Coordinates of C-alpha atoms in Angstrom, one line a residue:
X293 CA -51.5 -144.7 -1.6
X294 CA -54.1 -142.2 -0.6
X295 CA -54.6 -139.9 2.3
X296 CA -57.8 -139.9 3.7
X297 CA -58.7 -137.7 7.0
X298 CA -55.2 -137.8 6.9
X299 CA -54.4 -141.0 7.5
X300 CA -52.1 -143.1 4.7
X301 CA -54.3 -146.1 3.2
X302 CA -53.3 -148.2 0.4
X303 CA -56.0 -149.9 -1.7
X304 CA -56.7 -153.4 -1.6
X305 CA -58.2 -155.8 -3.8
X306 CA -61.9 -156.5 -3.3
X307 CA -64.6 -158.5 -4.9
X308 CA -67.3 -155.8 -4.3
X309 CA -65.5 -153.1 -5.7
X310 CA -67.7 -151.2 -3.7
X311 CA -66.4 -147.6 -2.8
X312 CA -67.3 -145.4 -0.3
X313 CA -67.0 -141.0 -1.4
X314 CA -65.2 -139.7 1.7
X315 CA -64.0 -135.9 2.0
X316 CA -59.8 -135.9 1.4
X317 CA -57.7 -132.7 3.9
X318 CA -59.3 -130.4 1.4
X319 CA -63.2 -130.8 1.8
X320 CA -63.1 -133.3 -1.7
X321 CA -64.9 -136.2 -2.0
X322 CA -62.6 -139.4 -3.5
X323 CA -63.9 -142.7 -3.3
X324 CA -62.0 -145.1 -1.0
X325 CA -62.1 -148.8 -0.3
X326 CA -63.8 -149.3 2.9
X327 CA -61.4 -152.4 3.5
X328 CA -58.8 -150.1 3.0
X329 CA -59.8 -147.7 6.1
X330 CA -57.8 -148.6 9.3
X331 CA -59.0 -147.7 12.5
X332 CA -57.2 -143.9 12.3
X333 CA -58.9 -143.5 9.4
X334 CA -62.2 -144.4 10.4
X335 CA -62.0 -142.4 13.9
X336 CA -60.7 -139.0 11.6
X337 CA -63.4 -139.5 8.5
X338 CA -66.3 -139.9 11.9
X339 CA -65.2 -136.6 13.0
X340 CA -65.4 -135.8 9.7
X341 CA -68.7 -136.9 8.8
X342 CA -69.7 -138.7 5.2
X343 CA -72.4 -137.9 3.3
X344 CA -75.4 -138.4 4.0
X345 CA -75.7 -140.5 0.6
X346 CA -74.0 -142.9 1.4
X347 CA -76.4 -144.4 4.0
X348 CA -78.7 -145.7 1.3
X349 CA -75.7 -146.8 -0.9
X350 CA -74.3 -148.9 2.3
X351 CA -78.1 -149.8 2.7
X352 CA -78.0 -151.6 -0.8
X353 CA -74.7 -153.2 -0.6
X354 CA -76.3 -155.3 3.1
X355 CA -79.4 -155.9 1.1
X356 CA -81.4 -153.9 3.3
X357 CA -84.6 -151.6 3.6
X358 CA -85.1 -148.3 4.7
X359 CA -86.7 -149.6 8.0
X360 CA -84.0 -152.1 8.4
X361 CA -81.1 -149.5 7.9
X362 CA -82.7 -147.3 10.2
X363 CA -82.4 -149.7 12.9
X364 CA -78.8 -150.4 12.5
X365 CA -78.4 -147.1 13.0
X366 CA -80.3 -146.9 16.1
X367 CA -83.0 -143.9 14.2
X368 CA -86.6 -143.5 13.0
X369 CA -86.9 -144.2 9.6
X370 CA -88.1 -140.7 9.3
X371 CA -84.9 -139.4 10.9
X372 CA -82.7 -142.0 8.3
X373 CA -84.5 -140.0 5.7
X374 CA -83.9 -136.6 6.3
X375 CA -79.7 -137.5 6.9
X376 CA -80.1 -139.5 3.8
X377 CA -80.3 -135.7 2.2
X378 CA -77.3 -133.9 4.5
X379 CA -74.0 -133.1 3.4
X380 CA -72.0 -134.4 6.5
X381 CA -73.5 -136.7 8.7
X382 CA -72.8 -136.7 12.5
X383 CA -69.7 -138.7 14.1
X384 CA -72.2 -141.4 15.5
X385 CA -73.7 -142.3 12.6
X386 CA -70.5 -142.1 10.1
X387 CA -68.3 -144.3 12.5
X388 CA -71.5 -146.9 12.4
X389 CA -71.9 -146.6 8.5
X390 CA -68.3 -147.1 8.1
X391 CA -67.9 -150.4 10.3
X392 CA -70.9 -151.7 8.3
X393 CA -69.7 -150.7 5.0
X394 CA -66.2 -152.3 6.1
X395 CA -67.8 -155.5 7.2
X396 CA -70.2 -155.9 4.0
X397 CA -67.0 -155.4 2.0
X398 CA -65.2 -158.2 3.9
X399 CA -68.1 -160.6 3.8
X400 CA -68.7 -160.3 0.2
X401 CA -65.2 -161.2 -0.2
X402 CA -65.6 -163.8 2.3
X403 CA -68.7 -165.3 0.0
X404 CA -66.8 -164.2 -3.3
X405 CA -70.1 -162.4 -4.2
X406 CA -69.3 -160.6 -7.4
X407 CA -72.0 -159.4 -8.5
X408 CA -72.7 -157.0 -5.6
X409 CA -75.2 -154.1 -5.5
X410 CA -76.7 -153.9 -9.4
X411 CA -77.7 -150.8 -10.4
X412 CA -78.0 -149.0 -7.1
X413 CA -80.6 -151.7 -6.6
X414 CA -80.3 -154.1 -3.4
X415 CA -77.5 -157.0 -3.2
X416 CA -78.8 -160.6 -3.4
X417 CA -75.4 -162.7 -3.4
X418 CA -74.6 -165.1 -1.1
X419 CA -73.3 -162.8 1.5
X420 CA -76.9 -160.6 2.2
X421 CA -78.8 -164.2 2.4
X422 CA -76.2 -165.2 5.0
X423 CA -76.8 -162.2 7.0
X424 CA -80.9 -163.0 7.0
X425 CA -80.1 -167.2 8.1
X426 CA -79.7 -167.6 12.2
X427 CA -76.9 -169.1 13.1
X428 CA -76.3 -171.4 15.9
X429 CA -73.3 -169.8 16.8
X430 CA -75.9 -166.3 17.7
X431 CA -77.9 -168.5 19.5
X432 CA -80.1 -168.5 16.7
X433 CA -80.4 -164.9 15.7
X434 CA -79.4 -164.0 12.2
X435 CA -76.2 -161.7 11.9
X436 CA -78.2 -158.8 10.5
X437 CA -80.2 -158.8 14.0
X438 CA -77.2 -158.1 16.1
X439 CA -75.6 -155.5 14.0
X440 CA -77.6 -152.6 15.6
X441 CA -74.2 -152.2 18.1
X442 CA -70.6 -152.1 17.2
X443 CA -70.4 -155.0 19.6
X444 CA -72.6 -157.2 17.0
X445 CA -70.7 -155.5 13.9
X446 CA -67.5 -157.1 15.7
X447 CA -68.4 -160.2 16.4
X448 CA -70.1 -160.6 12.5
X449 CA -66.5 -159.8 11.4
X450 CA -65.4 -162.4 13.8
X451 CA -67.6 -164.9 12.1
X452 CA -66.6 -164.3 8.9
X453 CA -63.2 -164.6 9.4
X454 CA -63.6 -167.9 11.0
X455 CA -65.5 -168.6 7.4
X456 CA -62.8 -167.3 5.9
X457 CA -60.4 -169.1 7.4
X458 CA -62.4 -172.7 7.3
X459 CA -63.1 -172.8 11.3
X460 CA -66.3 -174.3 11.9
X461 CA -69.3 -171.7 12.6

């Protein structure tokens, strides 16, 4: 058990084994589960602020662009660039990269994709080609389209766990 922001977390098994580098009490980065995070955490490491590094590593793990990314975030890509290069990013922007990190971690468990990102290169599994397909469910948008609000991010989760749980979507 870990404390991050400090908040207790306790790792959790993860297909992905994707791990986010968040600052610990004393200003050091450790790498922590994004599953893992519960909402105090994520609330304490936003006031915090990641780096800004971890935009483009979150980036590859939802199989994304540059442009795409930077619409998620509600920025220009010129702007997702020049955080991309920042030691701390702002509260806004951490809370959102968290929730997606968090809910690409959940859906590749969800899809039991284990290959993941390769080589800091984009993710291909099941779970980024899901993300791309409209669903019915989104009145035929594809998830990736709503996740641009924490609202969209939510109901993705929601999704999932209905997949996870074998209720029809």
């Amino acid at each position: 058990m870990a404390t991050v922001a400090g908040v207790k977390h306790k790792a959790q098994p993860n297909h992905a084994a994707f791990m986010l580098l968040v600052p610990d009490k004393a200003g050091r980065s450790i790498s922590v589960l994004p599953s893992s995070l519960d909402a105090l955490a994520v609330i304490d490491l936003s006031r915090t602020g990641i780096g800004g590094e971890e935009a483009g590593r979150i980036a590859n793990l939802l199989g994304v662009s540059d442009k795409e990314m930077a619409r998620l975030l509600n920025q220009s890509v010129a702007t997702f660039h020049r955080q991309a290069k920042v030691d701390r990013l702002d509260s806004v922007t951490t809370e959102r990269l968290l929730l997606l990190a968090k809910l690409a971690n959940y859906g590749i468990t969800v899809f039991q994709d284990s290959d993941g990102p390769s080589h800091g290169g984009p993710s291909h599994g099941k779970f980024t080609r899901w993300l791309q397909r409209p669903l019915r469910l989104l009145n035929d948008r594809a998830p990736i389209a709503i996740m641009d609000t924490t609202t969209g991010i939510q109901l993705v989760e929601d999704i999932l766990g209905r997949i996870e749980y074998g209720v029809f979507s």
